[in-house]
Short mmCIF file of C-alpha atoms and ligand atoms in Angstrom, two decimals:
data_model
loop_
_atom_site.label_atom_id
_atom_site.label_comp_id
_atom_site.label_asym_id
_atom_site.label_seq_id
_atom_site.Cartn_x
_atom_site.Cartn_y
_atom_site.Cartn_z
CA MET M 1 77.78 -19.80 72.17
CA THR M 2 76.75 -19.34 75.71
CA SER M 3 78.46 -16.99 78.10
CA ASN M 4 81.70 -18.17 79.62
CA HIS M 5 80.65 -17.15 83.05
CA GLY M 6 77.53 -19.21 83.61
CA ALA M 7 77.62 -22.61 85.20
CA ALA M 8 76.52 -24.40 82.09
CA GLY M 9 78.42 -24.50 78.84
CA PRO M 10 77.42 -25.98 75.54
CA SER M 11 76.29 -29.60 75.41
CA LEU M 12 78.81 -32.22 74.40
CA SER M 13 77.14 -32.70 71.05
CA GLN M 14 77.19 -28.96 70.46
CA LEU M 15 80.92 -29.15 71.07
CA GLY M 16 81.27 -31.83 68.40
CA TRP M 17 81.22 -34.95 70.59
CA ARG M 18 80.61 -38.16 68.64
CA PRO M 19 80.22 -41.88 69.37
CA PHE M 20 83.79 -42.28 68.11
CA TYR M 21 85.07 -40.42 71.20
CA ALA M 22 82.49 -41.81 73.62
CA GLN M 23 83.63 -45.34 72.71
CA GLN M 24 87.06 -44.51 74.05
CA LEU M 25 85.87 -43.82 77.59
CA THR M 26 85.13 -46.41 80.25
CA LEU M 27 82.82 -45.94 83.21
CA GLN M 28 85.88 -45.46 85.40
CA ASP M 29 87.08 -42.71 83.07
CA LEU M 30 83.78 -40.91 83.47
CA GLU M 31 83.94 -41.23 87.23
CA ALA M 32 87.46 -39.83 87.32
CA GLY M 33 86.89 -36.99 84.92
CA PHE M 34 84.97 -35.38 82.12
CA PRO M 35 85.57 -34.85 78.40
CA ALA M 36 86.57 -31.39 77.20
CA ARG M 37 87.55 -29.83 73.90
CA VAL M 38 90.80 -27.95 73.50
CA ALA M 39 90.29 -24.30 72.54
CA SER M 40 93.89 -23.16 72.82
CA VAL M 41 97.29 -24.51 73.79
CA HIS M 42 99.83 -22.72 75.96
CA ARG M 43 103.19 -23.83 77.29
CA SER M 44 101.99 -25.84 80.27
CA ARG M 45 98.23 -25.40 80.15
CA ILE M 46 95.37 -25.69 77.76
CA ASP M 47 92.06 -23.86 77.64
CA VAL M 48 89.13 -26.17 77.16
CA LEU M 49 85.40 -25.99 76.64
CA HIS M 50 83.14 -28.53 78.26
CA GLU M 51 79.58 -29.00 79.43
CA GLY M 52 80.28 -27.00 82.57
CA GLY M 53 81.64 -24.01 80.68
CA ASP M 54 85.34 -23.45 80.22
CA ALA M 55 88.46 -24.28 82.17
CA SER M 56 92.19 -23.83 82.21
CA VAL M 57 93.72 -27.27 82.46
CA THR M 58 97.20 -28.38 83.51
CA LEU M 59 99.04 -30.59 81.07
CA PRO M 60 100.61 -33.76 82.44
CA GLY M 61 104.39 -33.80 82.70
CA SER M 62 104.72 -36.41 79.97
CA LEU M 63 103.26 -33.91 77.51
CA LEU M 64 105.31 -31.00 78.82
CA ALA M 65 108.49 -32.84 77.90
CA ASP M 66 107.17 -32.69 74.36
CA GLY M 67 106.75 -28.94 74.47
CA SER M 68 103.01 -29.67 74.68
CA ALA M 69 103.17 -30.17 70.93
CA SER M 70 101.11 -33.30 71.11
CA VAL M 71 97.89 -31.61 72.17
CA THR M 72 96.33 -29.30 69.65
CA VAL M 73 93.28 -27.16 69.07
CA GLY M 74 90.18 -29.26 68.47
CA ASP M 75 91.45 -32.21 70.48
CA TRP M 76 89.23 -34.01 72.95
CA VAL M 77 90.82 -34.67 76.32
CA LEU M 78 89.73 -36.26 79.56
CA VAL M 79 90.07 -33.78 82.45
CA GLU M 80 90.27 -34.93 86.07
CA SER M 81 87.31 -33.72 88.12
CA GLY M 82 88.30 -31.42 90.95
CA THR M 83 91.93 -30.94 90.00
CA ASP M 84 91.50 -29.73 86.42
CA ARG M 85 94.45 -31.81 85.34
CA MET M 86 94.47 -33.42 81.94
CA LEU M 87 94.31 -37.19 82.26
CA ARG M 88 94.33 -38.34 78.69
CA LEU M 89 94.22 -37.32 75.07
CA LEU M 90 91.47 -39.07 73.11
CA GLU M 91 92.15 -40.62 69.76
CA ARG M 92 91.46 -38.18 66.96
CA ALA M 93 88.89 -38.60 64.24
CA SER M 94 91.11 -36.47 62.02
CA LEU M 95 94.32 -34.54 62.24
CA ILE M 96 95.93 -31.86 60.14
CA ALA M 97 99.65 -31.60 60.77
CA ARG M 98 102.52 -29.84 59.11
CA ILE M 99 106.28 -29.85 59.22
CA ALA M 100 107.22 -27.50 62.01
CA ALA M 101 109.03 -24.32 61.11
CA GLY M 102 112.80 -24.64 61.50
CA SER M 103 114.85 -27.50 60.20
CA GLN M 104 114.04 -30.38 62.52
CA HIS M 105 111.38 -31.85 60.26
CA GLU M 106 109.18 -32.47 63.18
CA MET M 107 105.51 -33.06 62.49
CA GLN M 108 103.43 -30.55 64.36
CA PRO M 109 99.71 -31.09 64.89
CA ILE M 110 97.67 -28.07 63.86
CA ALA M 111 93.99 -28.91 64.00
CA ALA M 112 92.36 -32.03 65.37
CA ASN M 113 88.92 -33.43 64.75
CA LEU M 114 88.01 -31.16 61.88
CA ASP M 115 85.03 -32.20 59.83
CA THR M 116 85.55 -29.92 56.86
CA LEU M 117 88.48 -28.09 55.34
CA LEU M 118 87.19 -25.06 53.45
CA ILE M 119 89.73 -24.49 50.70
CA VAL M 120 89.49 -20.92 49.49
CA SER M 121 90.67 -19.60 46.15
CA SER M 122 89.38 -16.79 43.94
CA CYS M 123 87.94 -16.50 40.47
CA ASN M 124 90.98 -14.51 39.39
CA ALA M 125 94.75 -14.74 39.16
CA ASP M 126 94.96 -16.64 42.46
CA PHE M 127 93.12 -19.55 40.89
CA ASN M 128 95.59 -22.38 40.53
CA LEU M 129 94.68 -26.02 40.11
CA SER M 130 98.01 -27.30 41.41
CA ARG M 131 97.56 -25.34 44.61
CA LEU M 132 94.07 -26.78 45.01
CA GLU M 133 95.48 -30.26 44.52
CA ARG M 134 97.97 -29.53 47.28
CA TYR M 135 95.25 -28.56 49.76
CA LEU M 136 93.07 -31.45 48.65
CA SER M 137 95.93 -33.84 49.40
CA VAL M 138 96.26 -32.40 52.89
CA ALA M 139 92.51 -32.75 53.53
CA LEU M 140 92.14 -36.27 52.21
CA ASP M 141 95.27 -37.42 54.00
CA ALA M 142 93.85 -36.04 57.26
CA ARG M 143 90.47 -37.71 56.69
CA VAL M 144 88.74 -34.35 56.49
CA GLU M 145 86.11 -33.51 53.87
CA PRO M 146 87.36 -30.79 51.52
CA VAL M 147 85.04 -28.12 50.13
CA ILE M 148 86.33 -25.68 47.54
CA LEU M 149 85.17 -22.09 47.77
CA LEU M 150 85.88 -19.80 44.84
CA THR M 151 85.44 -16.23 46.02
CA LYS M 152 85.13 -13.04 43.99
CA ALA M 153 82.60 -14.65 41.68
CA ASP M 154 80.99 -11.19 41.58
CA LEU M 155 84.14 -9.77 39.99
CA CYS M 156 84.49 -12.26 37.16
CA ASP M 157 82.57 -12.75 33.93
CA ASP M 158 81.83 -16.43 34.19
CA PRO M 159 82.58 -18.34 37.39
CA ARG M 160 81.45 -21.55 35.68
CA GLU M 161 84.74 -21.63 33.78
CA TYR M 162 86.54 -21.97 37.10
CA LEU M 163 84.07 -24.50 38.45
CA ASP M 164 84.49 -26.62 35.32
CA GLN M 165 88.24 -26.69 35.81
CA VAL M 166 87.83 -27.68 39.45
CA ALA M 167 85.47 -30.47 38.48
CA GLN M 168 88.22 -32.00 36.36
CA VAL M 169 90.67 -32.37 39.22
CA ALA M 170 88.25 -32.88 42.11
CA ARG M 171 85.42 -35.00 40.84
CA ASN M 172 83.78 -35.84 44.15
CA VAL M 173 84.41 -32.59 45.96
CA ALA M 174 81.81 -29.86 46.49
CA ALA M 175 82.86 -26.59 44.85
CA ILE M 176 81.03 -23.30 45.17
CA ALA M 177 81.64 -19.98 43.47
CA LEU M 178 80.48 -17.09 45.59
CA ASN M 179 80.84 -13.51 46.67
CA ALA M 180 82.42 -13.62 50.12
CA LEU M 181 80.57 -10.42 50.99
CA GLY M 182 77.25 -11.66 49.65
CA ASP M 183 74.06 -11.96 51.68
CA GLU M 184 73.38 -15.45 50.38
CA THR M 185 76.81 -16.77 51.43
CA PRO M 186 75.82 -17.98 54.94
CA LYS M 187 72.96 -19.98 53.49
CA ARG M 188 75.15 -21.56 50.83
CA LEU M 189 77.71 -22.69 53.39
CA ALA M 190 75.14 -23.79 55.96
CA PRO M 191 75.42 -27.50 55.06
CA TRP M 192 78.94 -27.53 56.53
CA LEU M 193 78.31 -25.17 59.41
CA GLY M 194 75.69 -27.02 61.43
CA ALA M 195 75.78 -27.55 65.18
CA GLY M 196 78.89 -29.35 66.37
CA GLN M 197 80.64 -29.20 62.99
CA SER M 198 84.30 -28.21 63.02
CA VAL M 199 85.77 -26.34 60.08
CA ALA M 200 88.90 -24.44 59.11
CA PHE M 201 89.74 -22.16 56.21
CA VAL M 202 92.91 -22.45 54.13
CA GLY M 203 94.04 -20.50 51.10
CA SER M 204 96.48 -17.84 49.99
CA SER M 205 96.44 -14.44 51.52
CA GLY M 206 93.93 -12.08 49.93
CA VAL M 207 91.47 -14.71 48.69
CA GLY M 208 88.78 -13.73 51.20
CA LYS M 209 89.11 -16.01 54.24
CA SER M 210 88.68 -13.21 56.78
CA THR M 211 85.88 -11.73 54.71
CA LEU M 212 84.07 -15.06 54.73
CA VAL M 213 84.46 -15.40 58.48
CA ASN M 214 83.14 -11.88 58.95
CA THR M 215 80.20 -12.44 56.67
CA LEU M 216 79.33 -15.71 58.37
CA THR M 217 79.79 -14.34 61.85
CA LEU M 218 78.14 -10.96 61.46
CA SER M 219 75.12 -12.58 59.91
CA ALA M 220 74.07 -13.67 63.37
CA GLN M 221 75.29 -10.62 65.28
CA GLN M 222 77.88 -12.83 66.87
CA ALA M 223 81.06 -11.28 68.13
CA THR M 224 84.10 -13.45 68.58
CA ALA M 225 84.40 -15.81 71.50
CA GLY M 226 88.09 -15.06 71.50
CA ILE M 227 88.79 -13.02 74.56
CA ARG M 228 87.85 -13.36 78.17
CA GLU M 229 88.91 -11.36 81.15
CA ASP M 230 87.62 -12.71 84.39
CA ASP M 231 88.27 -14.76 87.46
CA ALA M 232 86.86 -13.98 90.86
CA ARG M 233 90.31 -13.99 92.43
CA GLY M 234 91.32 -11.16 90.20
CA ARG M 235 93.75 -13.27 88.19
CA HIS M 236 93.84 -11.74 84.76
CA THR M 237 93.34 -14.29 82.06
CA THR M 238 93.20 -13.15 78.50
CA THR M 239 92.61 -16.24 76.48
CA ALA M 240 93.10 -16.02 72.78
CA ARG M 241 90.98 -18.89 71.68
CA ASN M 242 91.58 -20.68 68.47
CA LEU M 243 88.30 -22.55 68.59
CA ILE M 244 85.73 -19.97 67.63
CA ALA M 245 81.98 -20.39 67.91
CA MET M 246 80.15 -19.70 64.67
CA PRO M 247 76.49 -18.92 64.20
CA GLY M 248 74.62 -22.10 63.39
CA GLY M 249 76.65 -23.91 66.03
CA ALA M 250 79.79 -24.76 64.07
CA TRP M 251 83.34 -24.27 65.37
CA LEU M 252 86.04 -22.52 63.44
CA ILE M 253 89.58 -23.64 64.15
CA ASP M 254 91.80 -20.68 63.42
CA THR M 255 95.49 -21.02 64.29
CA PRO M 256 98.61 -19.47 62.77
CA GLY M 257 99.63 -22.96 61.64
CA MET M 258 96.40 -23.25 59.70
CA ARG M 259 97.22 -20.03 57.89
CA GLU M 260 100.62 -21.21 56.64
CA LEU M 261 99.87 -24.78 55.92
CA LYS M 262 102.85 -26.61 54.48
CA ILE M 263 102.56 -30.10 53.16
CA GLY M 264 103.76 -32.92 55.37
CA ALA M 265 103.98 -36.63 54.70
CA VAL M 266 100.60 -36.72 53.02
CA GLU M 267 101.35 -39.54 50.62
CA SER M 268 98.03 -41.28 50.97
CA GLY M 269 96.26 -37.96 50.39
CA VAL M 270 98.25 -37.44 47.19
CA SER M 271 97.28 -40.93 46.06
CA ALA M 272 93.61 -40.20 46.73
CA VAL M 273 93.65 -36.88 44.89
CA PHE M 274 95.49 -38.35 41.91
CA ASP M 275 93.80 -41.74 41.73
CA ASP M 276 93.33 -41.34 37.97
CA VAL M 277 97.04 -40.67 37.47
CA GLU M 278 98.02 -43.58 39.68
CA ALA M 279 95.64 -45.88 37.81
CA LEU M 280 97.48 -45.03 34.59
CA ALA M 281 100.88 -45.33 36.27
CA SER M 282 100.08 -48.83 37.47
CA ALA M 283 100.59 -49.94 33.87
CA CYS M 284 104.20 -48.66 33.74
CA ARG M 285 106.66 -51.42 32.89
CA TYR M 286 108.78 -50.90 36.00
CA ARG M 287 107.32 -50.67 39.45
CA ASP M 288 109.80 -47.96 40.42
CA CYS M 289 109.19 -46.01 37.21
CA SER M 290 110.10 -42.34 37.69
CA HIS M 291 107.57 -41.36 34.98
CA GLU M 292 110.25 -39.05 33.63
CA GLY M 293 111.54 -40.80 30.54
CA ASP M 294 111.79 -44.39 31.77
CA GLU M 295 111.19 -47.08 29.19
CA GLY M 296 107.64 -48.39 29.04
CA CYS M 297 106.20 -45.53 31.06
CA ALA M 298 102.42 -45.63 30.79
CA LEU M 299 102.08 -42.07 32.03
CA GLN M 300 104.37 -40.73 29.29
CA ALA M 301 102.39 -42.74 26.75
CA ALA M 302 99.09 -41.33 28.07
CA LEU M 303 100.57 -37.83 27.85
CA GLU M 304 101.62 -38.41 24.24
CA ARG M 305 98.16 -39.67 23.36
CA GLY M 306 96.69 -36.58 25.00
CA GLU M 307 94.77 -38.67 27.52
CA ILE M 308 96.01 -36.74 30.49
CA ASP M 309 97.00 -33.19 31.18
CA GLU M 310 100.69 -32.43 31.51
CA ARG M 311 100.06 -29.95 34.32
CA ARG M 312 98.32 -32.63 36.34
CA VAL M 313 101.14 -35.13 35.92
CA THR M 314 103.71 -32.51 36.88
CA SER M 315 101.67 -31.52 39.92
CA TYR M 316 101.35 -35.18 40.92
CA LEU M 317 105.08 -35.84 40.67
CA LYS M 318 105.89 -32.68 42.61
CA LEU M 319 103.49 -33.35 45.47
CA GLN M 320 104.46 -37.00 45.62
CA ARG M 321 108.12 -36.02 45.90
CA GLU M 322 107.42 -33.45 48.60
CA ALA M 323 105.33 -35.87 50.63
CA ALA M 324 107.92 -38.61 50.28
CA ASN M 325 110.70 -36.22 51.35
CA ALA M 326 108.67 -35.16 54.36
CA ALA M 327 108.08 -38.79 55.31
CA ARG M 328 111.76 -39.63 54.90
CA THR M 329 113.08 -36.69 56.92
CA THR M 330 110.57 -37.36 59.70
CA ARG M 331 111.61 -41.01 59.75
CA GLU M 332 115.31 -40.10 59.80
CA ARG M 333 114.78 -37.69 62.64
CA ARG M 334 113.01 -40.36 64.65
CA GLU M 335 115.83 -42.82 63.99
CA ARG M 336 118.41 -40.24 64.96
CA GLU M 337 116.57 -39.57 68.20
CA ARG M 338 116.40 -43.27 68.99
CA PHE M 339 120.10 -43.60 68.24
CA PHE M 340 121.08 -40.70 70.51
CA GLY M 341 118.67 -41.99 73.15
CA ARG M 342 120.54 -45.31 73.17
CA GLN M 343 123.92 -43.60 73.24
CA TYR M 344 122.85 -41.46 76.16
CA LYS M 345 121.62 -44.48 78.07
CA ALA M 346 124.85 -46.37 77.38
CA VAL M 347 126.91 -43.48 78.76
CA GLN M 348 124.72 -43.29 81.84
CA ASP M 349 125.01 -47.03 82.45
CA GLN M 350 128.77 -46.81 82.08
CA GLN M 351 129.00 -43.91 84.55
CA ARG M 352 126.85 -45.77 87.05
CA LYS M 353 129.05 -48.86 86.81
CA GLU M 354 132.17 -46.78 87.30
CA LYS M 355 130.68 -45.15 90.37
CA GLN M 356 129.70 -48.49 91.85
CA GLY M 357 133.16 -49.90 91.06
CA ARG M 358 134.87 -47.10 92.99
N1 GDP V 1 84.16 -8.20 45.54
C1 GDP V 1 84.65 -9.13 46.35
N2 GDP V 1 85.71 -8.83 47.15
C2 GDP V 1 86.19 -9.81 47.95
C3 GDP V 1 85.64 -11.11 47.97
N3 GDP V 1 86.34 -11.86 48.86
C4 GDP V 1 87.29 -11.06 49.38
N4 GDP V 1 87.19 -9.81 48.84
C5 GDP V 1 88.09 -8.68 49.14
O1 GDP V 1 89.42 -9.12 48.99
C6 GDP V 1 90.27 -8.53 49.97
C7 GDP V 1 91.03 -9.59 50.75
O2 GDP V 1 90.12 -10.37 51.52
P1 GDP V 1 90.53 -11.03 52.92
O3 GDP V 1 89.28 -11.58 53.49
O4 GDP V 1 91.28 -10.06 53.75
O5 GDP V 1 91.49 -12.20 52.46
P2 GDP V 1 92.31 -13.23 53.37
O6 GDP V 1 93.73 -12.79 53.30
O7 GDP V 1 92.12 -14.54 52.70
O8 GDP V 1 91.75 -13.20 54.75
C8 GDP V 1 89.37 -7.69 50.84
O9 GDP V 1 89.46 -6.35 50.38
C9 GDP V 1 87.99 -8.23 50.57
O10 GDP V 1 86.98 -7.27 50.72
C10 GDP V 1 84.53 -11.39 47.10
O11 GDP V 1 84.01 -12.51 47.02
N5 GDP V 1 84.09 -10.36 46.31
MG1 MG V 2 92.78 -12.83 56.50
ZN1 ZN V 3 105.90 -44.34 34.47
#
């Protein structure tokens, strides 16, 4: 990445700009403002990168009411020229969201416009197909390409055993066994780390995510683009960026939310990951078959014939249930909010009438 202090920043295409976003802007839009990519989100402001360098941008009031939750790292926004106010959020090519911490079941965007989700596991006790299926569901639901990285290949006898298992649950997904500390690692990941590509790492703690980032980053003598302290007027701005420039021109989205990814309403992702299971289940006698002892259950029959793995069916049912619960609680919350919104308005109307009547 270029310096933050010069007049010129990276080009739009280096920032990940695509025709998909350009199509959303009219000539008037481009006269009023310029596109910028969100590097970090604060309470009432966002830090962005754009062709001119970087900027601190004011969020519009409509977003503030939302706790600025609706803009997230990786987003493209239109920023007003001259005022540095955000005018508009552009439609996302992809979005990873999770259920927000706490009990409100609110969906919280975590990373927008990712191209690749690098799912990290190790060739050791961390290796767990059901966990991989969980991350795959998140990626496919978000319209992000998953790539599976199996670290610590140098510590195990035969990494192919792990790769073979992965191939059975993720037929069309790239999977690579590697040593996260290895010299050849940057080259092996290069296909997903080209200019303007946006990636994020997920995986349990200890599997080698930080090691991978270090290996990839140090390979080009690139320190982090995470901190800046500047401003001619002496205002101290320390900006912890969550959009980190990688050698080769890719962007790493690294947020706390990314590190503790919990599954949201990713039903279509679950369907995509388990298309083989769903194909079998479509032959169940009852459309609402629970696949847990119902009469005429095609999944149970396939299990008995040994045509499908019990672990995979169990994993499918579990993820499907979780995703459905997430969808239901989110829906209920929205309905509750609408209900209270109406109640509130009714009370206000009543009070106004009483005032006028007096
Ligand atoms: N030998 C070897 N050690 C690794 C590999 N990947 C990670 N480690 C080690 O595993 C430990 C945890 O890695 P870390 O990157 O902190 O995991 P994170 O929690 O996913 O960020 C560190 O001591 C790493 O050096 C690998 O591929 N080979
Ligand atoms: Mg780490
Ligand atoms: Zn069934």
